Amino acid sequence: MQCLKDIPYIERDGQTLALDLFLPDSTPPSGLMMFANGGGFMKGDRVGPPAEKLARRLTNLGVAMASISYRLNAEDTDLPVPIRRQVYANRRRAKDDGITLQHNLMGPRFEAARQDVGAAFEFLRRDQCPTNFNALPIGLIGISAGGMVGLSLVFPSDNLPSYEKPACVIALGAALQHPWALTENAAPCLMLHSCEDRIVPTKNCEVLAPLIAQANAPIDIQICEKKGHNAPVHALFDGGAPNGTPYWQMALDLMRQAGVLSPSRAGA
C-alpha cells in the first residue's frame, strides 16, 4: 500500500483542509472510496485505526482510499445567511419527519462538513490531485457524522449547494437528515446500525424504513446485534447478518455494484 499524506484540497477561512490518499501497490485502482470520520462534527480525525484498517483492506482489493478532514465545530457565521436559514428550515423539517438527533448534529456543523466533503470530491476530479481519478467511480464510507454527510450527498436537499453524488455509500451508525429527498434514482447505500444506540438512536432507522419502501430508494438497512454507537464499525469488519452473510461481504457487493470494486476481485 502506498500512502500520500497531507494533501491540501481546499482552504476555508484560513484553515487548510487536507486528505491522505492510499493506493494499491501493484495495480491501477479500479475505483476510490472516500473515508469520512465520525465525532459529531465536533471532534475526530482522518487518521486512526478504522481508517488504517479500511485502507489496507481496500487497497488489497485494488481500490484506492482518500481519508478526508473536514471542518469541526463550525459556527453559524461560517455559512452565508441564506444557507444558514435553509439549514435551520431543514432541521425543523427533518424533526417533523421523525428524525431524532442531537440539535448540534443537524445544524451548521453538519452543513459545513457536507460542503467540505463535497469539495474533496471536486478536488479528486481535478488535475491538481496526485492521482488521476477522472474516469473512476468514487464512493464513500462514513462513520456516524461522516456517514450522515455521505447519505446527504446521495440524497441532497435541493435548497442547498450541490456536489457530485457518490457512486455508493456505506454509512456506519448514521442517519439520513434529508428523508424528503429519497428517490429510486440514486446510488446504492448500505446503512449498518446498532440495535441500541444512544447517540444516533436506532429509531431513525425505523422511521426511515417505510419512507425508503415508499420511494423505492436503494438503501439497505442492516441492524447488528451488538449494542453501542461504535458497534457498526466492529460489525463491518467482523460481524454478519442473521442469515450468515458477513457485513463486509455486503459492503464488497455494494462497491462491486457501483463499479468501485472490480467484479473479478474476490472478498478480502
Coordinates of C-alpha atoms in Angstrom, one line a residue:
M1 CA 0.0 0.0 0.0
Q2 CA 1.3 3.4 -0.9
C3 CA 0.3 6.4 1.2
L4 CA 0.4 10.1 0.1
K5 CA -0.2 12.1 3.3
D6 CA -1.3 15.7 4.0
I7 CA -2.6 16.6 0.5
P8 CA -4.3 20.0 0.8
Y9 CA -7.6 20.1 -1.1
I10 CA -9.3 23.4 0.0
E11 CA -8.8 26.4 2.3
R12 CA -11.7 27.6 4.5
D13 CA -11.3 30.9 6.3
G14 CA -7.5 30.4 6.6
Q15 CA -7.8 26.8 7.6
T16 CA -6.2 24.3 5.1
L17 CA -8.2 21.1 4.9
A18 CA -6.2 18.0 3.7
L19 CA -6.6 14.4 2.8
D20 CA -4.5 11.2 2.9
L21 CA -4.5 9.1 -0.3
F22 CA -4.0 5.3 -0.1
L23 CA -3.2 3.5 -3.3
P24 CA -2.7 -0.2 -4.3
D25 CA 0.9 -1.3 -4.7
S26 CA 1.0 -3.0 -8.0
T27 CA -2.1 -2.2 -10.0
P28 CA -4.1 0.9 -11.1
P29 CA -7.1 1.3 -8.8
S30 CA -10.5 0.2 -10.1
G31 CA -12.2 3.0 -8.1
L32 CA -11.9 5.0 -5.0
M33 CA -13.7 5.1 -1.6
M34 CA -13.6 8.3 0.4
F35 CA -13.5 7.9 4.2
A36 CA -15.2 10.4 6.4
N37 CA -14.6 10.0 10.2
G38 CA -17.2 10.4 13.0
G39 CA -17.1 12.6 16.0
G40 CA -20.3 14.5 16.0
F41 CA -18.8 17.3 13.8
M42 CA -17.0 18.4 17.0
K43 CA -14.0 16.0 17.1
G44 CA -12.5 13.2 15.2
D45 CA -9.6 12.8 12.8
R46 CA -9.0 11.3 9.4
V47 CA -6.1 9.3 10.9
G48 CA -6.8 6.4 13.2
P49 CA -7.3 2.6 13.4
P50 CA -10.6 2.5 11.4
A51 CA -9.0 4.5 8.5
E52 CA -5.9 2.4 8.5
K53 CA -7.8 -0.9 8.6
L54 CA -10.1 0.2 5.8
A55 CA -7.2 1.4 3.7
R56 CA -5.4 -1.9 3.9
R57 CA -8.5 -3.9 3.1
L58 CA -9.4 -1.7 0.2
T59 CA -6.0 -1.4 -1.4
N60 CA -5.6 -5.2 -1.1
L61 CA -8.7 -5.3 -3.3
G62 CA -7.3 -2.8 -5.8
V63 CA -9.4 0.1 -4.5
A64 CA -7.9 3.4 -3.6
M65 CA -9.0 5.3 -0.5
A66 CA -8.9 9.0 0.4
S67 CA -9.3 9.8 4.1
I68 CA -10.8 13.3 4.4
S69 CA -10.5 16.1 7.0
Y70 CA -13.4 18.5 7.3
R71 CA -14.2 21.5 9.4
L72 CA -15.1 20.8 13.0
N73 CA -17.2 23.0 15.3
A74 CA -18.3 25.3 12.5
E75 CA -20.3 28.3 13.7
D76 CA -23.4 29.9 12.3
T77 CA -21.3 32.7 10.9
D78 CA -19.3 30.3 8.8
L79 CA -22.2 29.9 6.5
P80 CA -23.9 32.7 4.4
V81 CA -27.2 33.9 5.9
P82 CA -29.4 32.3 3.1
I83 CA -27.7 28.9 3.6
R84 CA -27.9 29.2 7.3
R85 CA -31.7 29.8 7.1
Q86 CA -32.1 26.8 4.9
V87 CA -30.2 24.6 7.3
Y88 CA -32.4 25.6 10.1
A89 CA -35.5 25.0 8.0
N90 CA -34.2 21.6 7.0
R91 CA -33.6 20.7 10.7
R92 CA -37.2 21.6 11.6
R93 CA -38.4 19.6 8.6
A94 CA -36.3 16.5 9.5
K95 CA -37.6 16.6 13.0
D96 CA -41.1 16.9 11.8
D97 CA -40.5 13.8 9.7
G98 CA -39.4 11.9 12.8
I99 CA -35.6 12.2 12.7
T100 CA -34.3 12.3 16.3
L101 CA -30.8 13.6 16.6
Q102 CA -29.0 16.0 18.9
H103 CA -29.6 19.6 17.9
N104 CA -25.9 20.2 17.0
L105 CA -25.8 17.3 14.6
M106 CA -28.3 18.9 12.4
G107 CA -27.1 22.5 12.1
P108 CA -24.3 24.5 10.6
R109 CA -21.6 22.0 11.7
F110 CA -23.3 19.3 9.5
E111 CA -23.7 21.6 6.5
A112 CA -20.0 22.8 6.8
A113 CA -18.8 19.2 6.8
R114 CA -21.1 18.4 3.9
Q115 CA -19.7 21.2 1.8
D116 CA -16.1 20.2 2.7
V117 CA -16.5 16.6 1.7
G118 CA -18.3 17.8 -1.5
A119 CA -15.2 20.0 -2.2
A120 CA -13.0 17.0 -1.7
F121 CA -14.9 15.2 -4.4
E122 CA -14.2 18.1 -6.7
F123 CA -10.5 18.1 -5.9
L124 CA -10.2 14.3 -6.6
R125 CA -11.5 15.0 -10.1
R126 CA -9.1 17.9 -10.8
D127 CA -5.6 17.7 -12.3
Q128 CA -4.1 19.0 -9.1
C129 CA -4.8 15.6 -7.4
P130 CA -1.6 13.5 -7.4
T131 CA -3.5 10.6 -9.0
N132 CA -6.0 10.8 -11.9
F133 CA -9.4 9.6 -10.8
N134 CA -11.3 11.4 -13.6
A135 CA -12.7 8.2 -15.2
L136 CA -13.2 6.2 -12.0
P137 CA -16.2 5.8 -9.7
I138 CA -15.9 7.3 -6.3
G139 CA -17.9 6.1 -3.3
L140 CA -17.9 7.0 0.4
I141 CA -17.7 5.2 3.6
G142 CA -18.5 7.2 6.7
I143 CA -18.7 6.6 10.4
S144 CA -21.6 8.4 12.3
A145 CA -21.2 12.1 11.3
G146 CA -19.2 11.1 8.2
G147 CA -22.0 8.7 7.2
M148 CA -24.6 11.4 7.6
V149 CA -22.6 13.5 5.2
G150 CA -22.3 10.7 2.7
L151 CA -26.1 10.0 2.8
S152 CA -26.8 13.7 2.3
L153 CA -24.7 13.8 -0.8
V154 CA -26.6 10.9 -2.3
F155 CA -29.9 12.4 -1.2
P156 CA -29.3 16.1 -1.2
S157 CA -31.8 18.8 -0.2
D158 CA -32.5 20.9 -3.3
N159 CA -32.2 24.2 -1.3
L160 CA -28.5 23.7 -0.5
P161 CA -25.3 23.8 -2.6
S162 CA -25.0 20.7 -4.8
Y163 CA -22.0 18.4 -5.3
E164 CA -21.1 15.3 -7.1
K165 CA -23.0 12.3 -5.8
P166 CA -21.0 9.3 -4.6
A167 CA -21.2 6.1 -6.6
C168 CA -22.2 4.3 -3.4
V169 CA -22.3 5.0 0.4
I170 CA -21.6 2.8 3.4
A171 CA -22.9 4.6 6.5
L172 CA -22.0 3.2 9.9
G173 CA -24.1 4.3 12.8
A174 CA -25.6 7.2 10.8
A175 CA -28.9 8.8 10.0
L176 CA -30.4 10.4 6.8
Q177 CA -31.1 14.0 7.5
H178 CA -33.0 14.7 4.3
P179 CA -35.6 12.0 4.1
W180 CA -37.8 14.0 1.8
A181 CA -35.1 13.7 -0.8
L182 CA -35.4 9.9 -1.1
T183 CA -35.7 8.7 -4.7
E184 CA -35.2 5.5 -6.6
N185 CA -32.8 7.2 -9.0
A186 CA -29.9 7.2 -6.6
A187 CA -26.7 5.4 -5.8
P188 CA -26.9 2.2 -3.7
C189 CA -26.4 2.7 0.0
L190 CA -25.8 0.4 3.0
M191 CA -26.7 1.6 6.4
L192 CA -25.3 -0.5 9.2
H193 CA -26.7 0.4 12.6
S194 CA -26.5 -0.9 16.2
C195 CA -29.6 -2.5 17.8
E196 CA -29.2 0.1 20.6
D197 CA -27.5 3.4 20.0
R198 CA -28.0 6.4 22.4
I199 CA -26.1 8.9 20.2
V200 CA -27.8 8.2 16.9
P201 CA -30.9 6.4 18.0
T202 CA -31.9 3.2 16.2
K203 CA -35.4 4.8 16.0
N204 CA -34.2 6.8 13.0
C205 CA -33.9 3.6 11.0
E206 CA -37.4 2.6 12.0
V207 CA -38.7 6.0 10.8
L208 CA -36.7 5.7 7.5
A209 CA -37.6 2.2 6.5
P210 CA -41.2 2.9 5.3
L211 CA -40.1 6.0 3.6
I212 CA -37.4 4.0 1.7
A213 CA -40.0 1.5 0.7
Q214 CA -42.4 4.2 -0.4
A215 CA -39.7 5.9 -2.6
N216 CA -38.2 2.6 -3.7
A217 CA -34.9 4.1 -2.7
P218 CA -31.8 1.9 -3.0
I219 CA -30.9 1.8 0.7
D220 CA -30.3 -1.4 2.6
I221 CA -30.6 -1.0 6.4
Q222 CA -28.9 -3.7 8.5
I223 CA -29.2 -3.8 12.3
C224 CA -26.3 -5.6 14.0
E225 CA -26.9 -7.5 17.3
K226 CA -24.3 -5.6 19.3
K227 CA -25.2 -2.5 21.3
G228 CA -23.4 0.8 21.3
H229 CA -22.6 3.6 18.9
N230 CA -19.3 2.1 17.7
A231 CA -20.8 -1.4 17.2
P232 CA -21.4 -1.0 13.5
V233 CA -17.7 -0.3 12.9
H234 CA -16.7 -3.5 14.6
A235 CA -19.5 -5.4 12.9
L236 CA -18.4 -4.3 9.4
F237 CA -15.1 -6.0 9.9
D238 CA -16.1 -9.0 11.9
G239 CA -19.9 -9.4 12.1
G240 CA -22.6 -10.8 10.0
A241 CA -26.3 -10.7 9.4
P242 CA -28.7 -13.2 10.9
N243 CA -28.7 -15.1 7.5
G244 CA -24.9 -15.6 7.9
T245 CA -23.8 -13.1 5.3
P246 CA -20.8 -11.1 6.6
Y247 CA -21.4 -7.4 6.6
W248 CA -18.0 -6.9 4.9
Q249 CA -19.3 -9.1 2.0
M250 CA -22.3 -6.8 1.8
A251 CA -20.0 -3.8 1.5
L252 CA -18.0 -5.5 -1.2
D253 CA -21.1 -6.4 -3.1
L254 CA -22.2 -2.8 -2.9
M255 CA -18.9 -1.5 -4.2
R256 CA -19.0 -4.1 -7.0
Q257 CA -22.5 -3.0 -7.9
A258 CA -21.3 0.6 -8.1
G259 CA -18.2 -0.2 -10.2
V260 CA -15.8 0.8 -7.5
L261 CA -14.6 -2.7 -7.0
S262 CA -13.7 -4.9 -10.0
P263 CA -16.1 -7.8 -10.5
S264 CA -13.2 -10.2 -10.7
R265 CA -11.9 -9.4 -7.3
A266 CA -12.7 -11.9 -4.5
G267 CA -13.5 -10.8 -1.0
A268 CA -10.7 -9.9 1.4

